[in-house]
Tab-separated table of C-alpha atoms in Angstrom:
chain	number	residue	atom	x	y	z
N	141	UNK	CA	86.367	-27.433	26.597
N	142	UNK	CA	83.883	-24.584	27.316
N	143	UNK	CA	84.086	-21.975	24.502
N	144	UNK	CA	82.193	-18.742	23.846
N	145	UNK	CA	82.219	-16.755	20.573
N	146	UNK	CA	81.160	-12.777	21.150
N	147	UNK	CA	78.455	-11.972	18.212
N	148	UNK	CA	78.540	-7.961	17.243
N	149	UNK	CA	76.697	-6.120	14.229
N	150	UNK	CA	78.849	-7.030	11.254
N	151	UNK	CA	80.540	-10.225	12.580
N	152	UNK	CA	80.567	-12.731	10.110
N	153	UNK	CA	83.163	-15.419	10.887
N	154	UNK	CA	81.419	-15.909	13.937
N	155	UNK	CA	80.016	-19.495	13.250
N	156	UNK	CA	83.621	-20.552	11.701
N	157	UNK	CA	85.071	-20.192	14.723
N	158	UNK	CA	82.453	-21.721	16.080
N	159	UNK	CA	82.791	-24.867	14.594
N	160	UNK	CA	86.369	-24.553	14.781
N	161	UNK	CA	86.075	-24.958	18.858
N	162	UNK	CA	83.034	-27.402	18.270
N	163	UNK	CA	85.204	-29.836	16.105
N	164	UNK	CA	87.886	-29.954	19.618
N	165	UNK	CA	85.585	-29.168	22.341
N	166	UNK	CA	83.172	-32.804	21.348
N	167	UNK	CA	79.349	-32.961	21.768
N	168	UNK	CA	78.674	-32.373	25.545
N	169	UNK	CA	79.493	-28.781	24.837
N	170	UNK	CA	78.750	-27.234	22.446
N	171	UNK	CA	79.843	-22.994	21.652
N	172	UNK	CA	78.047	-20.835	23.029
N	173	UNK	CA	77.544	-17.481	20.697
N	174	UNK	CA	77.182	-14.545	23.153
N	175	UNK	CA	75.130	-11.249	21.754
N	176	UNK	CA	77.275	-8.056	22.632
N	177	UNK	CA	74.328	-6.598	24.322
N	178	UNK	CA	74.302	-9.552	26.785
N	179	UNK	CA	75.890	-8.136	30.431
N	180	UNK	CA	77.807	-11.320	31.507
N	181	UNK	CA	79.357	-14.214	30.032
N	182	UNK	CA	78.386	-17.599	30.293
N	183	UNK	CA	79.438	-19.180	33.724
N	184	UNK	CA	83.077	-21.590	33.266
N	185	UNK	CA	84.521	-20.773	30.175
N	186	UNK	CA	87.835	-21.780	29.208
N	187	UNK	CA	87.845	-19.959	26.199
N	188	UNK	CA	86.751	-16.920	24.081
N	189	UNK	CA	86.531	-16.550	20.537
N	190	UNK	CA	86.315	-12.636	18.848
N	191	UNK	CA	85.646	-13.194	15.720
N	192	UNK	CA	86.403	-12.218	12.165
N	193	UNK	CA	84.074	-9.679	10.497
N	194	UNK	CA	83.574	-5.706	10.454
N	195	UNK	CA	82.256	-4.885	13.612
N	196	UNK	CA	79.779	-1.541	14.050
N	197	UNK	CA	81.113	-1.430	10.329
N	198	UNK	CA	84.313	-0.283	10.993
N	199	UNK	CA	83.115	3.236	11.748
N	200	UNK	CA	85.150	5.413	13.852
N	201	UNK	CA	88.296	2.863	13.472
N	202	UNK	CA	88.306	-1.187	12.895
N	203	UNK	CA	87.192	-2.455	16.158
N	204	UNK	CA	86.788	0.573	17.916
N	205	UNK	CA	83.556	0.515	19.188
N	206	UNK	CA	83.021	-3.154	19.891
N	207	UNK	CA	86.048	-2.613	22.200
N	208	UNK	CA	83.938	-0.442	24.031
N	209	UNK	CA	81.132	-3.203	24.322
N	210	UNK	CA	79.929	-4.022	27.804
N	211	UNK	CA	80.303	-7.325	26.844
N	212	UNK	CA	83.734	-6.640	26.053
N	213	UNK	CA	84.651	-5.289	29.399
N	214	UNK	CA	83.850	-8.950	30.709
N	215	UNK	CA	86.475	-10.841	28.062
N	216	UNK	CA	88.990	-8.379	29.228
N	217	UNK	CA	87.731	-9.164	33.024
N	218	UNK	CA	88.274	-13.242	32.117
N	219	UNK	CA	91.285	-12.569	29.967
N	220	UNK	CA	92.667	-10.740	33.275
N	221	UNK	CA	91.630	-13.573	35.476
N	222	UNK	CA	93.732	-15.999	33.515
N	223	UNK	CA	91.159	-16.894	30.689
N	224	UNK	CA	92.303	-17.701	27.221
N	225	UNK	CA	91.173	-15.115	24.742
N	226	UNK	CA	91.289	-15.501	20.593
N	227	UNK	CA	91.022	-12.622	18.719
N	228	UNK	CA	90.955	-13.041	15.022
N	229	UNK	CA	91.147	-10.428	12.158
N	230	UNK	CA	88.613	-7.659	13.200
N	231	UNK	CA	88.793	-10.000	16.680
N	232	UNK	CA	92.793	-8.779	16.766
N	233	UNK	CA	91.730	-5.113	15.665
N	234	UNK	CA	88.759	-5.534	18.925
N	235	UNK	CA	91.976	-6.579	21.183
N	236	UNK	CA	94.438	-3.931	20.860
N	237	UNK	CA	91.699	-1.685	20.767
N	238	UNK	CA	90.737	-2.605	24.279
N	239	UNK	CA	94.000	-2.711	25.623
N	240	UNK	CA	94.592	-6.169	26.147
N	241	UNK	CA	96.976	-6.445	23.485
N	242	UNK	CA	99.660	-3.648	22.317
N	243	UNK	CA	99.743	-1.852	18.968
N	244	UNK	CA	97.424	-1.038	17.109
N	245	UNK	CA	96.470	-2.960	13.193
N	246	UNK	CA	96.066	0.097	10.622
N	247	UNK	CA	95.583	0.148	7.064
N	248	UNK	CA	97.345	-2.131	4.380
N	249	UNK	CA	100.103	-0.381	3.076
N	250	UNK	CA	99.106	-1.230	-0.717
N	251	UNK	CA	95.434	0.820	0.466
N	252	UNK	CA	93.839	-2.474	-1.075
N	253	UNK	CA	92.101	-5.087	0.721
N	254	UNK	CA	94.186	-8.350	0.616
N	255	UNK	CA	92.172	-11.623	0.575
N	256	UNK	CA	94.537	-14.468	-0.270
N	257	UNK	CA	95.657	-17.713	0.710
N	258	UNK	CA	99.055	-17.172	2.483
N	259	UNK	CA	102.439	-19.012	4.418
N	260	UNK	CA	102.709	-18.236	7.679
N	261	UNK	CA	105.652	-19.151	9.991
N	262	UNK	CA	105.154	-20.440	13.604
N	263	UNK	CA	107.311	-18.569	15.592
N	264	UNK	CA	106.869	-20.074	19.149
N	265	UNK	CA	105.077	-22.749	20.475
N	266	UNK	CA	105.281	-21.984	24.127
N	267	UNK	CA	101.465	-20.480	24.056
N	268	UNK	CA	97.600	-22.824	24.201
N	269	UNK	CA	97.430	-21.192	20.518
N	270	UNK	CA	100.642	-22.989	19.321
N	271	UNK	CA	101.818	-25.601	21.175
N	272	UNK	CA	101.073	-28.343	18.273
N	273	UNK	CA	103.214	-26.512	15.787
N	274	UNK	CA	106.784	-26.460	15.655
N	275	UNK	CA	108.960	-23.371	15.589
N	276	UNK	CA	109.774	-22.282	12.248
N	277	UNK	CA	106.676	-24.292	10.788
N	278	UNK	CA	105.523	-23.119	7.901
N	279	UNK	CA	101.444	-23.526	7.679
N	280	UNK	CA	98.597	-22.240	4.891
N	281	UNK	CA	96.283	-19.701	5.878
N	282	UNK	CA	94.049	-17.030	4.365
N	283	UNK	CA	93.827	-13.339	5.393
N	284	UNK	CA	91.153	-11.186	4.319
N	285	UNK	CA	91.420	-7.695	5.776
N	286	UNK	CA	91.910	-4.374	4.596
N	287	UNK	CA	93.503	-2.965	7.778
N	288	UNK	CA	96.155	-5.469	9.222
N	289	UNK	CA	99.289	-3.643	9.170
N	290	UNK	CA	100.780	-4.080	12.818
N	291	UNK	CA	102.189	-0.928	14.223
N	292	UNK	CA	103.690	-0.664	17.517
N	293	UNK	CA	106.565	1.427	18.908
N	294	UNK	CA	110.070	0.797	19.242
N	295	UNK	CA	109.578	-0.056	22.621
N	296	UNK	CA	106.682	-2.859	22.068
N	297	UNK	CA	108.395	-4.504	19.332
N	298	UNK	CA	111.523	-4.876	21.327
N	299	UNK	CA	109.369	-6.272	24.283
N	300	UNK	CA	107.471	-8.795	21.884
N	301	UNK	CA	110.245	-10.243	20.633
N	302	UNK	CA	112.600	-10.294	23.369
N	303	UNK	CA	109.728	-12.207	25.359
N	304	UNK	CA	108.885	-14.543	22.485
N	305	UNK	CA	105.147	-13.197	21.863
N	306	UNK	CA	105.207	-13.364	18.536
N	307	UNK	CA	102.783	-16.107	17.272
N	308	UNK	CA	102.842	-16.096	13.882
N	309	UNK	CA	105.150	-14.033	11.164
N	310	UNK	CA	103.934	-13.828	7.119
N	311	UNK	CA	106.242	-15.719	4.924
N	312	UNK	CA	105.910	-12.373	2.557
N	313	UNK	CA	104.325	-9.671	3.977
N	314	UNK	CA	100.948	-9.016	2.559
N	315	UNK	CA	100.268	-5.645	4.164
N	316	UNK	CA	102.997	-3.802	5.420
N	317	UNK	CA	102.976	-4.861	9.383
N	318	UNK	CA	106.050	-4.557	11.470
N	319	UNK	CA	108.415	-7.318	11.497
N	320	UNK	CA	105.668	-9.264	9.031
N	321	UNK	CA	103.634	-9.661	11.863
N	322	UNK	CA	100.825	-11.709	11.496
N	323	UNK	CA	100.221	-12.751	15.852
N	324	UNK	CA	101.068	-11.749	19.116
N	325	UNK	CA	100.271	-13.061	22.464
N	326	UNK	CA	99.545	-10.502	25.708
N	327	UNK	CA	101.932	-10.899	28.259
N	328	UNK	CA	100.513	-13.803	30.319
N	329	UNK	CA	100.708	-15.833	26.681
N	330	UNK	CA	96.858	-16.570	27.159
N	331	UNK	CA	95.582	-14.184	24.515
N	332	UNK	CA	96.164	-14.222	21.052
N	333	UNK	CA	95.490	-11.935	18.278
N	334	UNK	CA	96.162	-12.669	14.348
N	335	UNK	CA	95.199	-11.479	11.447
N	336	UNK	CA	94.665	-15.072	9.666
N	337	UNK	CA	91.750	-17.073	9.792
N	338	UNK	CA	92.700	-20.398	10.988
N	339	UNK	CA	88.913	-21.133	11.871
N	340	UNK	CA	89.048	-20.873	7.277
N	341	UNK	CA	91.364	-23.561	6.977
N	342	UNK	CA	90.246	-26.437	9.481
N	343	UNK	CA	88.811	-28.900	7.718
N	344	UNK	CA	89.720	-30.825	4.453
N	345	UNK	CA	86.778	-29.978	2.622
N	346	UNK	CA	87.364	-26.620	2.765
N	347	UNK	CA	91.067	-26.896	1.247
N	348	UNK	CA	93.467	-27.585	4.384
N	349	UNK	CA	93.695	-28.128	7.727
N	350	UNK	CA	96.469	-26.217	8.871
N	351	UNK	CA	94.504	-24.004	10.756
N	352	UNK	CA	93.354	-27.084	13.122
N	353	UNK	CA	96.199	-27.393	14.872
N	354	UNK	CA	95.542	-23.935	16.430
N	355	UNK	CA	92.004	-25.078	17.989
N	356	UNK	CA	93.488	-28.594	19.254
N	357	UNK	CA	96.475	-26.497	20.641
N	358	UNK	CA	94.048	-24.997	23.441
N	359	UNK	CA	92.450	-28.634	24.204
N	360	UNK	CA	96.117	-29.414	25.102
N	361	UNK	CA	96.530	-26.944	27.266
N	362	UNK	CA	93.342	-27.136	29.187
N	363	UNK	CA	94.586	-31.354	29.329
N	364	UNK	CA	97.652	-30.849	30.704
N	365	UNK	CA	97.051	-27.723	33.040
J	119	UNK	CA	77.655	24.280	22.526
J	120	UNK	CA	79.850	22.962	19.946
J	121	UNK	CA	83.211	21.259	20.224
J	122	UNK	CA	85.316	20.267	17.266
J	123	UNK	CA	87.896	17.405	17.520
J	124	UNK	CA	90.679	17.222	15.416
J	125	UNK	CA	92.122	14.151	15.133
J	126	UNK	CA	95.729	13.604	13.609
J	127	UNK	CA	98.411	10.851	12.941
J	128	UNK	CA	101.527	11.021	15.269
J	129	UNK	CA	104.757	12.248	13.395
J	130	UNK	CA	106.728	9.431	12.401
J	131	UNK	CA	103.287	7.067	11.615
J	132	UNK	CA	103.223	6.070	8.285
J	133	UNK	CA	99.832	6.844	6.372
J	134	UNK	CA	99.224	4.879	4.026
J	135	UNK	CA	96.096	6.528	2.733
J	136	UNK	CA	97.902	10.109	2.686
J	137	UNK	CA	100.742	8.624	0.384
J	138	UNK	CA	97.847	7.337	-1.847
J	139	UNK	CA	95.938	10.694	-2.220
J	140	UNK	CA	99.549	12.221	-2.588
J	141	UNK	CA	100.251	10.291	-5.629
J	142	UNK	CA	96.540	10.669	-6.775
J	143	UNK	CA	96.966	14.269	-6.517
J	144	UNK	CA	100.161	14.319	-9.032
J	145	UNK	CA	98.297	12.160	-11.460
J	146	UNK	CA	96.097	15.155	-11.916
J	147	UNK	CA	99.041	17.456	-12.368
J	148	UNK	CA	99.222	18.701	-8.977
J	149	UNK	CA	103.204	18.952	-8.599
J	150	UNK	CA	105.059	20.188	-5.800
J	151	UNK	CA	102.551	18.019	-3.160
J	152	UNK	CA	105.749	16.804	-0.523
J	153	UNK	CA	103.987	15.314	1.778
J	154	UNK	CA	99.637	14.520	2.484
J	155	UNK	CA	98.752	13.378	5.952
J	156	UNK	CA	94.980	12.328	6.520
J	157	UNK	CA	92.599	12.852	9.412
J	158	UNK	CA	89.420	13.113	10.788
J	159	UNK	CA	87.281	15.948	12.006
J	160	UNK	CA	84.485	15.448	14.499
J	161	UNK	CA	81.883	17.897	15.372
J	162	UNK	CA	79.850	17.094	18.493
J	163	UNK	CA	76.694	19.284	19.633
J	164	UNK	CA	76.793	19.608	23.789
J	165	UNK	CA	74.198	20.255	26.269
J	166	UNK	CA	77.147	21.607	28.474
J	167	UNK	CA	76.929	25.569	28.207
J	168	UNK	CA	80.515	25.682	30.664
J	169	UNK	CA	83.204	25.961	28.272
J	170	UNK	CA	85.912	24.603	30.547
J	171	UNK	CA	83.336	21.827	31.474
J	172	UNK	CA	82.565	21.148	28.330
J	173	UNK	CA	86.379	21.144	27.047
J	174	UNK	CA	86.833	18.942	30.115
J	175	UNK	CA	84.514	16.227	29.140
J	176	UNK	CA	85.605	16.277	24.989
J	177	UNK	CA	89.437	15.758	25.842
J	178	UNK	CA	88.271	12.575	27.941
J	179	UNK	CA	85.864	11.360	25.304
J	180	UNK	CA	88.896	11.477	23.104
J	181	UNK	CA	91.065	9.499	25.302
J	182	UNK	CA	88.628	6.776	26.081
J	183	UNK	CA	87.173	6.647	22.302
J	184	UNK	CA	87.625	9.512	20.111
J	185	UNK	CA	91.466	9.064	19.371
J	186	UNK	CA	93.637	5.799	19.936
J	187	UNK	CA	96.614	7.509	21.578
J	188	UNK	CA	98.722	4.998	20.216
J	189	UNK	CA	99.337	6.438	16.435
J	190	UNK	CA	96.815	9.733	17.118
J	191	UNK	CA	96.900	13.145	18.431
J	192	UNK	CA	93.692	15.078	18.956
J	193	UNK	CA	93.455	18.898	19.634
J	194	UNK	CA	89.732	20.070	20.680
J	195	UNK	CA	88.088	23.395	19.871
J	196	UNK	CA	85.303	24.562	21.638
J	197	UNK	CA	82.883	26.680	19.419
């Protein structure tokens, strides 16, 4: 598996996820961290990583301006082409803010940042995000955002559930988002955002591994496609 | 010439931050508040001297960055 993780000012879950894809993706190949300033991507990726952090410092809006990134043009160029795309936390808030995924993540509806172990339920596993879970699983991961309430019109939340794009849901909503939505998928299934850090909870050391199953979900998918 | 961009929640968005300074505001014995909704001004300094140019070229920054359409309205004043 060929994966990429995009680097912007104020990413800092960037080498998680890194090692996330490095622990499913074995030696040969390792992650390749791509600079926003850089103008392409690496050639044959399978996979793209946004990662967790506060991008350009959150000014303007979370995500807004790193969805403006040349380098972001490019991920939504793959992610049209068919490429898988994760988005996580201030990745998810850099996806709907370029367009590839529908909504938009604004702030908690407490006002206070929420950083907290939490249950999340699986609520399909026909995606390369999910596909090692079962539906209705119920799997340990921590969020740490202060804008991750999921807002979308009547219209989009209809469309998201009636299609079965909804990834993940919170056990108890931390935040306020729609439906407790925690992840969606774009239409094509092949890009994911979420507000939980499964790249946090991967390896026993650092107090679970329920977050692996996400990473060796896309190694399944690349198998069998 | 100067353009100022208002920038507004949709009716119907829920604002979190508004409800917050809302209750904030009665804590200080500021009764009779309904309702706060919370914004953003920006003030931008042009080279463009043709107004409708000018207004042209604001409204479009607004749509591609300025505002996300999805929960915002904008209104833009040239100066």
């Amino acid at each position: 598996m060929r994966a990429a993780v995009i680097q912007f000012p104020g990413s800092n879950c960037d080498r998680d996820m890194a090692v996330a894809f490095d622990r499913v993706s074995g030696n040969n190949t390792p992650t390749q961290m791509v600079w926003h300033k850089d103008d392409h991507l690496p050639d044959g990726l399978d996979v793209i990583g946004i990662p967790g952090g506060f991008s350009f410092g959150d000014y303007l809006r979370c995500g807004a301006i790193a969805a403006r990134s040349p380098i972001v043009q490019s991920v939504v160029e793959f992610a049209k082409r068919g490429g898988y795309v994760i988005g996580v936390c201030n990745g998810f808030q850099v996806l709907t803010e370029s367009g590839l995924l529908p909504g938009v993540l604004m702030r908690n509806a407490g006002i206070k940042f929420v950083c907290k172990d939490l249950d999340l339920i699986v609520k399909t596993t026909d995606s390369a995000f999910t596909n090692r879970y079962s539906v209705d699983q119920k799997i340990t991961v921590p969020v740490a955002h202060h804008d991750g309430n999921y807002t979308a019109d009547a219209t989009t939340l209809k469309q998201l559930h009636s299609e079965d794009r909804i990834a993940f849901a919170y056990a108890k909503n931390p935040n306020g988002s729609m439906d407790d939505i925690a992840g969606i998928l774009s239409e094509n299934r092949r890009v994911l955002g979420m507000m939980p850090h499964p790249e946090r909870l991967n390896d026993p050391e650092l107090g679970g591994t329920d977050g692996a199953g996400l990473f060796e979900s896309i190694t399944e998918a690349l198998i069998s496609a | 010439m100067k353009a100022k961009v208002h920038i507004t929640l949709k009716a119907g968005v829920l604002d979190p931050q508004g409800a917050a300074v809302r209750r904030s505001l009665g804590s200080l014995g500021f009764d009779g508040v309904e309702k706060v909704r919370q914004g953003k001004v920006i003030e931008l300094d042009l080279v463009e001297t043709d107004r409708a140019t000018a207004e042209a070229t604001v409204k479009s920054m607004c749509e591609k960055l300025l505002a996300n359409t999805v929960i915002e309205n904008y209104s833009v004043e040239i100066l």
